[in-house]
Amino acid sequence: MTFARITGTGSDLPEKVLTNADLEAMVDTNDQWIRERTGIRQRHIVAPDEATADLAERAARRALEAADRRVGDIDLIIVATTTPDRVFPSTACLLQQRLGIHGCAAFDLQAVCTGFVYALGVADKFIRCGSARCALVIGAETMSRIIDWTDRSTCVLFGDGAGAVVLEASDEPGVHSSHLHADGHYSHLLHVPKGVATAPGEVAAARTFVEMKGNEVFRVATNTLGRIVDETLAANGLNKSDIDWLVPHQANIRIIEATARKLKMSLDHVIITVDRHGNTSAASVPLALDQGVRDGRIKRGDMLLLEAFGGGFTWGSALVTY
Ligand code: UT7
């Protein structure tokens, strides 16, 4: 039986750091509110001439190096992003060109903050059924481009970044299972209300931004993530104590703490980056994963629970032996 295993991780953050103090000078907010309600202290923001593919490329090259793979080994590229460089070609095709890869399948996947977990689930299925052997799976976002920097209820929350993994065919797992869900019924609670087909002029002028009913999203996210923890453990016949590391989506420290409580897990076993990265949407889970791997906390053989929740609503999880 063929499984898919993560053989390398990488990530990238733009150089510019925007602190809560910087935001105090931009909107009616304060450091204390942001830290207490979200856990965020700072976030990284792209330069005017940087875009999603730049972050994705740097993260991908680091993941390839960590996996000791060359670009020629890659036979599938999936980029999870809500903020593609262009309407088309996909960011995955732009990345493929930059890496000098020709011919393999390359596509973007849009599941907002759950994007990387979706992409990992899809790549896992490609590998399990023999359609790919060595995939680049990336979450990359420039959320700062779709934020209204005069809206204090959203602009303090998001940041830019990218994370990547190399996922390879292996005799041993790997990805044990992935659980992907959506319910479009909730689309109005967290959305960018216009798009290329509904308001092309405004999109071209970048006059359409993230809107969120934060406390309603918070309530559904907390309950839903609790349920997906149960679903993931049950599907694999595991107990809470079998999980070594929780690698959660980084939207709000209070949501992360609620999921950790559900797992009866101390925060010492949760990879937390929200304080330094903010919410980087599809990039947040692979950024946290790379952080945990590179600082030596996550070791080969550890059991990881990856989970995310986001616009759509979408939500999902993956159980992974690293
Ligand atoms: O990644 C995708 C999924 N996204 C999420 O999971 C996000 C989920 N939601 C959240 O994380 C939280 O709901 C927020 C952090 C967005 C907001 O926290 P909250 O505790 O739900 O606050 P709230 O929206 O209920 O607002 C409380 C108060 C309001 O003032 P009043 O009406 O009580 O006087 C807001 O106007 O806080 C005010 N407020 C702010 N004050 C200072 C809202 N934003 C700010 C701000 N600075 N930036």
mmCIF file of C-alpha atoms and ligand atoms in Angstrom:
data_model
loop_
_atom_site.group_PDB
_atom_site.id
_atom_site.type_symbol
_atom_site.label_atom_id
_atom_site.label_comp_id
_atom_site.label_asym_id
_atom_site.label_seq_id
_atom_site.Cartn_x
_atom_site.Cartn_y
_atom_site.Cartn_z
ATOM 1 C CA MET A 1 0.000 0.000 0.000
ATOM 2 C CA THR A 2 1.231 3.477 -0.865
ATOM 3 C CA PHE A 3 1.035 6.322 1.638
ATOM 4 C CA ALA A 4 2.056 9.983 1.434
ATOM 5 C CA ARG A 5 4.748 11.252 3.790
ATOM 6 C CA ILE A 6 5.992 14.764 4.481
ATOM 7 C CA THR A 7 9.712 14.684 3.681
ATOM 8 C CA GLY A 8 10.494 18.396 3.976
ATOM 9 C CA THR A 9 8.981 21.643 5.172
ATOM 10 C CA GLY A 10 9.735 25.295 4.402
ATOM 11 C CA SER A 11 8.236 28.708 4.941
ATOM 12 C CA ASP A 12 8.675 32.372 4.223
ATOM 13 C CA LEU A 13 7.607 35.615 5.875
ATOM 14 C CA PRO A 14 7.943 39.069 4.345
ATOM 15 C CA GLU A 15 10.571 41.299 5.914
ATOM 16 C CA LYS A 16 8.284 44.100 7.072
ATOM 17 C CA VAL A 17 6.795 43.646 10.555
ATOM 18 C CA LEU A 18 3.646 45.557 11.518
ATOM 19 C CA THR A 19 3.237 45.750 15.316
ATOM 20 C CA ASN A 20 0.147 46.502 17.350
ATOM 21 C CA ALA A 21 1.729 49.862 18.165
ATOM 22 C CA ASP A 22 1.954 50.596 14.420
ATOM 23 C CA LEU A 23 -1.769 49.802 14.117
ATOM 24 C CA GLU A 24 -2.582 52.148 17.013
ATOM 25 C CA ALA A 25 -1.363 54.951 14.757
ATOM 26 C CA MET A 26 -3.598 53.787 11.883
ATOM 27 C CA VAL A 27 -7.009 52.953 13.464
ATOM 28 C CA ASP A 28 -8.821 53.338 16.801
ATOM 29 C CA THR A 29 -7.363 50.261 18.478
ATOM 30 C CA ASN A 30 -4.858 49.415 21.168
ATOM 31 C CA ASP A 31 -2.233 46.790 21.885
ATOM 32 C CA GLN A 32 -4.081 45.498 24.959
ATOM 33 C CA TRP A 33 -7.337 44.851 23.072
ATOM 34 C CA ILE A 34 -5.553 43.058 20.239
ATOM 35 C CA ARG A 35 -3.441 40.887 22.562
ATOM 36 C CA GLU A 36 -6.298 39.994 24.922
ATOM 37 C CA ARG A 37 -8.908 39.270 22.228
ATOM 38 C CA THR A 38 -6.649 37.578 19.651
ATOM 39 C CA GLY A 39 -3.175 36.842 21.066
ATOM 40 C CA ILE A 40 -1.570 38.752 18.179
ATOM 41 C CA ARG A 41 1.440 41.026 18.837
ATOM 42 C CA GLN A 42 2.679 41.546 15.287
ATOM 43 C CA ARG A 43 2.243 40.345 11.711
ATOM 44 C CA HIS A 44 4.383 40.413 8.535
ATOM 45 C CA ILE A 45 3.292 42.449 5.514
ATOM 46 C CA VAL A 46 4.565 42.179 1.935
ATOM 47 C CA ALA A 47 6.421 45.017 0.203
ATOM 48 C CA PRO A 48 4.565 46.856 -2.577
ATOM 49 C CA ASP A 49 6.455 44.897 -5.249
ATOM 50 C CA GLU A 50 6.027 41.491 -3.594
ATOM 51 C CA ALA A 51 3.178 39.061 -4.298
ATOM 52 C CA THR A 52 1.958 35.623 -3.295
ATOM 53 C CA ALA A 53 4.143 33.718 -5.790
ATOM 54 C CA ASP A 54 7.284 35.342 -4.316
ATOM 55 C CA LEU A 55 6.456 33.985 -0.854
ATOM 56 C CA ALA A 56 5.388 30.619 -2.296
ATOM 57 C CA GLU A 57 8.629 30.255 -4.259
ATOM 58 C CA ARG A 58 10.863 30.916 -1.246
ATOM 59 C CA ALA A 59 8.868 28.529 0.961
ATOM 60 C CA ALA A 60 8.897 25.853 -1.774
ATOM 61 C CA ARG A 61 12.660 26.069 -2.312
ATOM 62 C CA ARG A 62 13.248 25.698 1.452
ATOM 63 C CA ALA A 63 10.951 22.662 1.597
ATOM 64 C CA LEU A 64 12.752 21.082 -1.369
ATOM 65 C CA GLU A 65 16.105 21.650 0.310
ATOM 66 C CA ALA A 66 14.854 20.133 3.578
ATOM 67 C CA ALA A 67 13.530 17.091 1.688
ATOM 68 C CA ASP A 68 16.812 16.826 -0.244
ATOM 69 C CA ARG A 69 14.826 16.892 -3.496
ATOM 70 C CA ARG A 70 15.478 18.695 -6.761
ATOM 71 C CA VAL A 71 12.814 20.555 -8.721
ATOM 72 C CA GLY A 72 12.987 17.786 -11.339
ATOM 73 C CA ASP A 73 11.565 15.319 -8.805
ATOM 74 C CA ILE A 74 8.282 17.251 -8.445
ATOM 75 C CA ASP A 75 5.298 15.831 -10.354
ATOM 76 C CA LEU A 76 2.437 17.768 -8.724
ATOM 77 C CA ILE A 77 2.089 21.354 -7.458
ATOM 78 C CA ILE A 78 -0.880 22.565 -5.435
ATOM 79 C CA VAL A 79 -0.972 26.122 -4.123
ATOM 80 C CA ALA A 80 -3.694 26.895 -1.602
ATOM 81 C CA THR A 81 -4.383 30.620 -1.796
ATOM 82 C CA THR A 82 -7.175 33.161 -1.519
ATOM 83 C CA THR A 83 -4.913 35.904 -2.838
ATOM 84 C CA PRO A 84 -3.498 34.703 -6.176
ATOM 85 C CA ASP A 85 -1.115 37.013 -8.056
ATOM 86 C CA ARG A 86 -3.480 37.133 -11.016
ATOM 87 C CA VAL A 87 -6.938 35.880 -12.040
ATOM 88 C CA PHE A 88 -5.002 33.466 -14.246
ATOM 89 C CA PRO A 89 -2.633 31.738 -14.778
ATOM 90 C CA SER A 90 -2.855 30.117 -11.372
ATOM 91 C CA THR A 91 -0.195 30.920 -8.784
ATOM 92 C CA ALA A 92 0.778 27.232 -9.044
ATOM 93 C CA CYS A 93 1.557 27.700 -12.772
ATOM 94 C CA LEU A 94 3.515 30.888 -12.039
ATOM 95 C CA LEU A 95 5.482 28.971 -9.417
ATOM 96 C CA GLN A 96 6.033 26.035 -11.762
ATOM 97 C CA GLN A 97 7.556 28.437 -14.308
ATOM 98 C CA ARG A 98 9.821 30.028 -11.684
ATOM 99 C CA LEU A 99 11.028 26.623 -10.539
ATOM 100 C CA GLY A 100 11.687 25.564 -14.142
ATOM 101 C CA ILE A 101 9.377 22.547 -13.974
ATOM 102 C CA HIS A 102 7.559 21.511 -17.158
ATOM 103 C CA GLY A 103 4.494 19.352 -17.687
ATOM 104 C CA CYS A 104 3.337 18.207 -14.254
ATOM 105 C CA ALA A 105 -0.147 19.070 -12.957
ATOM 106 C CA ALA A 106 -0.202 22.443 -11.198
ATOM 107 C CA PHE A 107 -3.273 24.165 -9.825
ATOM 108 C CA ASP A 108 -4.534 26.541 -7.153
ATOM 109 C CA LEU A 109 -6.988 25.466 -4.508
ATOM 110 C CA GLN A 110 -9.272 27.981 -2.806
ATOM 111 C CA ALA A 111 -10.601 27.028 0.603
ATOM 112 C CA VAL A 112 -9.533 30.208 2.403
ATOM 113 C CA CYS A 113 -8.014 29.454 5.835
ATOM 114 C CA THR A 114 -8.606 25.708 5.392
ATOM 115 C CA GLY A 115 -6.779 25.800 2.045
ATOM 116 C CA PHE A 116 -3.590 24.031 3.092
ATOM 117 C CA VAL A 117 -5.448 21.215 4.871
ATOM 118 C CA TYR A 118 -7.605 20.771 1.745
ATOM 119 C CA ALA A 119 -4.493 20.806 -0.478
ATOM 120 C CA LEU A 120 -2.755 18.231 1.716
ATOM 121 C CA GLY A 121 -5.858 16.013 1.554
ATOM 122 C CA VAL A 122 -6.008 16.292 -2.238
ATOM 123 C CA ALA A 123 -2.269 15.654 -2.715
ATOM 124 C CA ASP A 124 -2.514 12.660 -0.363
ATOM 125 C CA LYS A 125 -5.195 11.174 -2.615
ATOM 126 C CA PHE A 126 -3.112 11.824 -5.784
ATOM 127 C CA ILE A 127 -0.205 9.949 -4.194
ATOM 128 C CA ARG A 128 -2.247 7.105 -2.710
ATOM 129 C CA CYS A 129 -3.848 6.341 -6.068
ATOM 130 C CA GLY A 130 -0.518 6.501 -7.915
ATOM 131 C CA SER A 131 -1.096 9.705 -9.919
ATOM 132 C CA ALA A 132 1.854 11.479 -8.275
ATOM 133 C CA ARG A 133 4.945 10.484 -6.307
ATOM 134 C CA CYS A 134 6.454 13.771 -5.176
ATOM 135 C CA ALA A 135 4.202 16.777 -4.601
ATOM 136 C CA LEU A 136 4.794 20.346 -3.561
ATOM 137 C CA VAL A 137 1.887 21.425 -1.340
ATOM 138 C CA ILE A 138 1.874 25.093 -0.438
ATOM 139 C CA GLY A 139 -0.254 27.581 1.452
ATOM 140 C CA ALA A 140 0.627 31.152 0.448
ATOM 141 C CA GLU A 141 -1.204 34.398 1.083
ATOM 142 C CA THR A 142 -0.938 38.146 0.820
ATOM 143 C CA MET A 143 -4.030 38.863 2.913
ATOM 144 C CA SER A 144 -2.840 42.461 3.342
ATOM 145 C CA ARG A 145 -3.993 43.046 -0.258
ATOM 146 C CA ILE A 146 -7.653 42.325 0.548
ATOM 147 C CA ILE A 147 -7.805 44.083 3.924
ATOM 148 C CA ASP A 148 -9.473 47.431 4.492
ATOM 149 C CA TRP A 149 -6.756 49.189 6.493
ATOM 150 C CA THR A 150 -9.344 51.592 7.919
ATOM 151 C CA ASP A 151 -11.507 48.786 9.399
ATOM 152 C CA ARG A 152 -10.227 48.021 12.907
ATOM 153 C CA SER A 153 -12.384 44.909 13.215
ATOM 154 C CA THR A 154 -10.392 43.103 10.497
ATOM 155 C CA CYS A 155 -7.104 44.921 9.839
ATOM 156 C CA VAL A 156 -5.556 43.933 13.172
ATOM 157 C CA LEU A 157 -6.112 40.220 12.498
ATOM 158 C CA PHE A 158 -4.335 39.255 9.288
ATOM 159 C CA GLY A 159 -0.783 38.878 8.001
ATOM 160 C CA ASP A 160 1.134 37.605 4.968
ATOM 161 C CA GLY A 161 3.318 34.509 4.569
ATOM 162 C CA ALA A 162 3.761 31.087 2.992
ATOM 163 C CA GLY A 163 4.445 27.545 4.110
ATOM 164 C CA ALA A 164 5.242 24.483 2.024
ATOM 165 C CA VAL A 165 5.754 20.755 2.316
ATOM 166 C CA VAL A 166 7.174 18.122 0.003
ATOM 167 C CA LEU A 167 4.821 15.130 0.140
ATOM 168 C CA GLU A 168 6.211 11.846 -1.185
ATOM 169 C CA ALA A 169 5.031 8.322 -1.865
ATOM 170 C CA SER A 170 6.145 5.964 0.886
ATOM 171 C CA ASP A 171 5.506 2.464 2.223
ATOM 172 C CA GLU A 172 4.759 3.967 5.629
ATOM 173 C CA PRO A 173 2.295 6.695 6.664
ATOM 174 C CA GLY A 174 2.454 9.654 6.466
ATOM 175 C CA VAL A 175 -0.946 11.109 6.204
ATOM 176 C CA HIS A 176 -3.308 8.699 7.990
ATOM 177 C CA SER A 177 -6.507 10.531 7.089
ATOM 178 C CA SER A 178 -7.854 13.893 6.086
ATOM 179 C CA HIS A 179 -11.319 15.226 6.819
ATOM 180 C CA LEU A 180 -12.583 18.040 4.610
ATOM 181 C CA HIS A 181 -15.874 19.867 5.080
ATOM 182 C CA ALA A 182 -17.734 22.963 3.912
ATOM 183 C CA ASP A 183 -21.078 24.665 4.454
ATOM 184 C CA GLY A 184 -21.769 27.538 2.072
ATOM 185 C CA HIS A 185 -24.822 28.449 4.147
ATOM 186 C CA TYR A 186 -22.463 30.551 6.298
ATOM 187 C CA SER A 187 -20.746 32.392 3.443
ATOM 188 C CA HIS A 188 -22.059 35.829 4.523
ATOM 189 C CA LEU A 189 -20.332 35.723 7.934
ATOM 190 C CA LEU A 190 -16.810 35.844 6.531
ATOM 191 C CA HIS A 191 -16.294 36.919 2.953
ATOM 192 C CA VAL A 192 -14.994 39.316 0.350
ATOM 193 C CA PRO A 193 -18.381 40.438 -0.959
ATOM 194 C CA LYS A 194 -17.364 41.126 -4.553
ATOM 195 C CA GLY A 195 -15.325 39.318 -7.171
ATOM 196 C CA VAL A 196 -14.221 39.325 -10.780
ATOM 197 C CA ALA A 197 -17.613 38.203 -12.095
ATOM 198 C CA THR A 198 -19.750 40.485 -9.944
ATOM 199 C CA ALA A 199 -17.775 43.723 -9.796
ATOM 200 C CA PRO A 200 -14.859 43.629 -12.229
ATOM 201 C CA GLY A 201 -14.127 47.370 -12.115
ATOM 202 C CA GLU A 202 -13.969 47.439 -8.345
ATOM 203 C CA VAL A 203 -11.787 44.361 -8.199
ATOM 204 C CA ALA A 204 -9.411 45.943 -10.672
ATOM 205 C CA ALA A 205 -9.267 49.008 -8.450
ATOM 206 C CA ALA A 206 -8.852 46.744 -5.374
ATOM 207 C CA ARG A 207 -11.897 48.250 -3.671
ATOM 208 C CA THR A 208 -13.236 45.039 -2.210
ATOM 209 C CA PHE A 209 -12.124 43.697 1.141
ATOM 210 C CA VAL A 210 -12.570 41.028 3.798
ATOM 211 C CA GLU A 211 -15.717 41.492 5.882
ATOM 212 C CA MET A 212 -16.385 39.410 8.976
ATOM 213 C CA LYS A 213 -18.970 39.058 11.729
ATOM 214 C CA GLY A 214 -16.183 38.129 14.125
ATOM 215 C CA ASN A 215 -18.044 36.886 17.173
ATOM 216 C CA GLU A 216 -20.423 34.701 15.119
ATOM 217 C CA VAL A 217 -17.453 33.188 13.260
ATOM 218 C CA PHE A 218 -15.715 32.654 16.599
ATOM 219 C CA ARG A 219 -18.631 30.668 18.016
ATOM 220 C CA VAL A 220 -19.034 28.366 14.996
ATOM 221 C CA ALA A 221 -15.242 27.912 14.652
ATOM 222 C CA THR A 222 -14.807 26.824 18.262
ATOM 223 C CA ASN A 223 -17.667 24.294 18.151
ATOM 224 C CA THR A 224 -16.758 22.968 14.723
ATOM 225 C CA LEU A 225 -13.082 22.443 15.528
ATOM 226 C CA GLY A 226 -14.079 20.572 18.688
ATOM 227 C CA ARG A 227 -16.185 18.221 16.564
ATOM 228 C CA ILE A 228 -13.495 17.645 13.947
ATOM 229 C CA VAL A 229 -11.034 16.601 16.638
ATOM 230 C CA ASP A 230 -13.488 13.845 17.652
ATOM 231 C CA GLU A 231 -14.085 12.856 14.021
ATOM 232 C CA THR A 232 -10.358 12.566 13.303
ATOM 233 C CA LEU A 233 -9.566 10.516 16.399
ATOM 234 C CA ALA A 234 -12.558 8.196 15.850
ATOM 235 C CA ALA A 235 -11.665 7.595 12.183
ATOM 236 C CA ASN A 236 -8.229 6.386 13.263
ATOM 237 C CA GLY A 237 -9.204 4.575 16.462
ATOM 238 C CA LEU A 238 -6.985 6.881 18.507
ATOM 239 C CA ASN A 239 -7.254 8.525 21.910
ATOM 240 C CA LYS A 240 -6.540 12.159 22.704
ATOM 241 C CA SER A 241 -3.324 11.118 24.421
ATOM 242 C CA ASP A 242 -1.980 9.622 21.153
ATOM 243 C CA ILE A 243 -1.525 13.098 19.650
ATOM 244 C CA ASP A 244 1.963 14.527 20.191
ATOM 245 C CA TRP A 245 1.422 17.938 18.575
ATOM 246 C CA LEU A 246 -1.557 20.053 17.642
ATOM 247 C CA VAL A 247 -0.728 22.213 14.612
ATOM 248 C CA PRO A 248 -3.772 24.482 14.385
ATOM 249 C CA HIS A 249 -4.883 27.273 12.120
ATOM 250 C CA GLN A 250 -3.749 30.500 13.754
ATOM 251 C CA ALA A 251 -6.752 32.844 13.788
ATOM 252 C CA ASN A 252 -7.131 33.542 17.489
ATOM 253 C CA ILE A 253 -5.307 32.218 20.562
ATOM 254 C CA ARG A 254 -8.660 31.725 22.318
ATOM 255 C CA ILE A 255 -9.869 29.366 19.550
ATOM 256 C CA ILE A 256 -6.555 27.462 19.715
ATOM 257 C CA GLU A 257 -6.848 27.169 23.504
ATOM 258 C CA ALA A 258 -10.405 25.820 23.188
ATOM 259 C CA THR A 259 -9.248 23.088 20.773
ATOM 260 C CA ALA A 260 -6.321 22.207 23.037
ATOM 261 C CA ARG A 261 -8.714 21.954 25.999
ATOM 262 C CA LYS A 262 -10.921 19.630 23.950
ATOM 263 C CA LEU A 263 -7.855 17.430 23.380
ATOM 264 C CA LYS A 264 -6.911 17.721 27.074
ATOM 265 C CA MET A 265 -3.600 18.926 25.745
ATOM 266 C CA SER A 266 -1.289 21.402 27.439
ATOM 267 C CA LEU A 267 -0.317 24.405 25.315
ATOM 268 C CA ASP A 268 3.249 23.047 25.488
ATOM 269 C CA HIS A 269 2.119 20.568 22.835
ATOM 270 C CA VAL A 270 0.536 23.132 20.551
ATOM 271 C CA ILE A 271 2.527 24.992 17.903
ATOM 272 C CA ILE A 272 1.555 28.639 18.322
ATOM 273 C CA THR A 273 2.583 31.338 15.863
ATOM 274 C CA VAL A 274 -0.469 33.611 15.967
ATOM 275 C CA ASP A 275 1.363 36.026 18.297
ATOM 276 C CA ARG A 276 4.046 36.726 15.661
ATOM 277 C CA HIS A 277 2.276 35.971 12.353
ATOM 278 C CA GLY A 278 -1.378 36.910 12.907
ATOM 279 C CA ASN A 279 -3.862 35.056 10.724
ATOM 280 C CA THR A 280 -2.115 34.162 7.452
ATOM 281 C CA SER A 281 -5.110 32.175 6.157
ATOM 282 C CA ALA A 282 -3.966 29.165 4.059
ATOM 283 C CA ALA A 283 -0.341 29.768 5.058
ATOM 284 C CA SER A 284 -0.870 29.494 8.797
ATOM 285 C CA VAL A 285 -0.828 25.699 9.268
ATOM 286 C CA PRO A 286 2.272 25.012 7.108
ATOM 287 C CA LEU A 287 4.035 28.028 8.646
ATOM 288 C CA ALA A 288 3.388 26.616 12.128
ATOM 289 C CA LEU A 289 4.433 23.138 11.001
ATOM 290 C CA ASP A 290 7.719 24.423 9.577
ATOM 291 C CA GLN A 291 8.359 26.391 12.748
ATOM 292 C CA GLY A 292 7.823 23.308 14.937
ATOM 293 C CA VAL A 293 10.044 21.150 12.719
ATOM 294 C CA ARG A 294 12.886 23.660 12.424
ATOM 295 C CA ASP A 295 13.065 24.501 16.111
ATOM 296 C CA GLY A 296 13.286 20.778 16.898
ATOM 297 C CA ARG A 297 10.006 20.353 18.772
ATOM 298 C CA ILE A 298 8.369 18.174 16.088
ATOM 299 C CA LYS A 299 10.444 15.038 15.516
ATOM 300 C CA ARG A 300 10.247 12.167 13.044
ATOM 301 C CA GLY A 301 7.592 9.678 14.177
ATOM 302 C CA ASP A 302 5.522 12.259 16.107
ATOM 303 C CA MET A 303 1.745 12.145 15.629
ATOM 304 C CA LEU A 304 0.394 15.513 14.458
ATOM 305 C CA LEU A 305 -3.151 16.794 14.275
ATOM 306 C CA LEU A 306 -3.478 19.601 11.738
ATOM 307 C CA GLU A 307 -6.766 21.525 11.716
ATOM 308 C CA ALA A 308 -8.249 24.671 10.228
ATOM 309 C CA PHE A 309 -11.454 26.655 9.892
ATOM 310 C CA GLY A 310 -12.228 29.513 7.548
ATOM 311 C CA GLY A 311 -14.425 31.368 5.087
ATOM 312 C CA GLY A 312 -17.016 29.361 3.241
ATOM 313 C CA PHE A 313 -17.329 28.086 5.878
ATOM 314 C CA THR A 314 -14.693 25.463 5.245
ATOM 315 C CA TRP A 315 -13.048 23.311 7.873
ATOM 316 C CA GLY A 316 -10.804 20.295 7.910
ATOM 317 C CA SER A 317 -8.163 18.239 9.632
ATOM 318 C CA ALA A 318 -5.374 15.820 8.848
ATOM 319 C CA LEU A 319 -3.758 13.237 11.058
ATOM 320 C CA VAL A 320 -0.099 12.869 10.135
ATOM 321 C CA THR A 321 2.883 10.902 11.362
ATOM 322 C CA TYR A 322 5.771 13.257 10.705
HETATM 323 O O1 UT7 B 1 -9.461 32.487 10.033
HETATM 324 C C1 UT7 B 1 -10.803 32.360 9.716
HETATM 325 C C2 UT7 B 1 -11.637 32.261 10.895
HETATM 326 N N1 UT7 B 1 -11.647 33.500 11.620
HETATM 327 C C3 UT7 B 1 -11.805 33.451 12.905
HETATM 328 O O2 UT7 B 1 -11.869 32.384 13.454
HETATM 329 C C4 UT7 B 1 -11.979 34.734 13.650
HETATM 330 C C5 UT7 B 1 -13.007 34.540 14.700
HETATM 331 N N2 UT7 B 1 -13.327 35.715 15.468
HETATM 332 C C6 UT7 B 1 -12.476 36.294 16.350
HETATM 333 O O3 UT7 B 1 -11.331 35.919 16.440
HETATM 334 C C7 UT7 B 1 -13.004 37.372 17.266
HETATM 335 O O4 UT7 B 1 -14.412 37.407 17.144
HETATM 336 C C8 UT7 B 1 -12.419 38.786 16.975
HETATM 337 C C9 UT7 B 1 -10.991 38.834 17.435
HETATM 338 C C10 UT7 B 1 -12.532 39.097 15.493
HETATM 339 C C11 UT7 B 1 -13.210 39.838 17.761
HETATM 340 O O5 UT7 B 1 -13.207 39.517 19.142
HETATM 341 P P1 UT7 B 1 -14.576 39.556 19.978
HETATM 342 O O6 UT7 B 1 -14.222 39.267 21.373
HETATM 343 O O7 UT7 B 1 -15.527 38.618 19.280
HETATM 344 O O8 UT7 B 1 -15.019 41.056 19.845
HETATM 345 P P2 UT7 B 1 -16.339 41.689 19.186
HETATM 346 O O9 UT7 B 1 -16.293 41.587 17.708
HETATM 347 O O10 UT7 B 1 -17.545 41.125 19.879
HETATM 348 O O11 UT7 B 1 -16.164 43.191 19.592
HETATM 349 C C12 UT7 B 1 -16.100 43.590 20.968
HETATM 350 C C13 UT7 B 1 -15.838 45.091 21.044
HETATM 351 C C14 UT7 B 1 -16.763 45.916 20.170
HETATM 352 O O12 UT7 B 1 -17.066 47.092 20.866
HETATM 353 P P3 UT7 B 1 -18.479 47.262 21.618
HETATM 354 O O13 UT7 B 1 -19.520 47.097 20.548
HETATM 355 O O14 UT7 B 1 -18.515 46.157 22.630
HETATM 356 O O15 UT7 B 1 -18.384 48.636 22.201
HETATM 357 C C15 UT7 B 1 -15.915 46.254 18.972
HETATM 358 O O16 UT7 B 1 -16.320 47.428 18.331
HETATM 359 O O17 UT7 B 1 -14.512 45.373 20.587
HETATM 360 C C16 UT7 B 1 -14.554 46.402 19.589
HETATM 361 N N3 UT7 B 1 -13.463 46.199 18.664
HETATM 362 C C17 UT7 B 1 -12.235 46.716 18.845
HETATM 363 N N4 UT7 B 1 -11.718 47.480 19.819
HETATM 364 C C18 UT7 B 1 -10.404 47.818 19.722
HETATM 365 C C19 UT7 B 1 -13.475 45.484 17.504
HETATM 366 N N5 UT7 B 1 -12.258 45.522 16.940
HETATM 367 C C20 UT7 B 1 -11.475 46.271 17.753
HETATM 368 C C21 UT7 B 1 -10.118 46.678 17.694
HETATM 369 N N6 UT7 B 1 -9.637 47.433 18.690
HETATM 370 N N7 UT7 B 1 -9.303 46.299 16.691
#
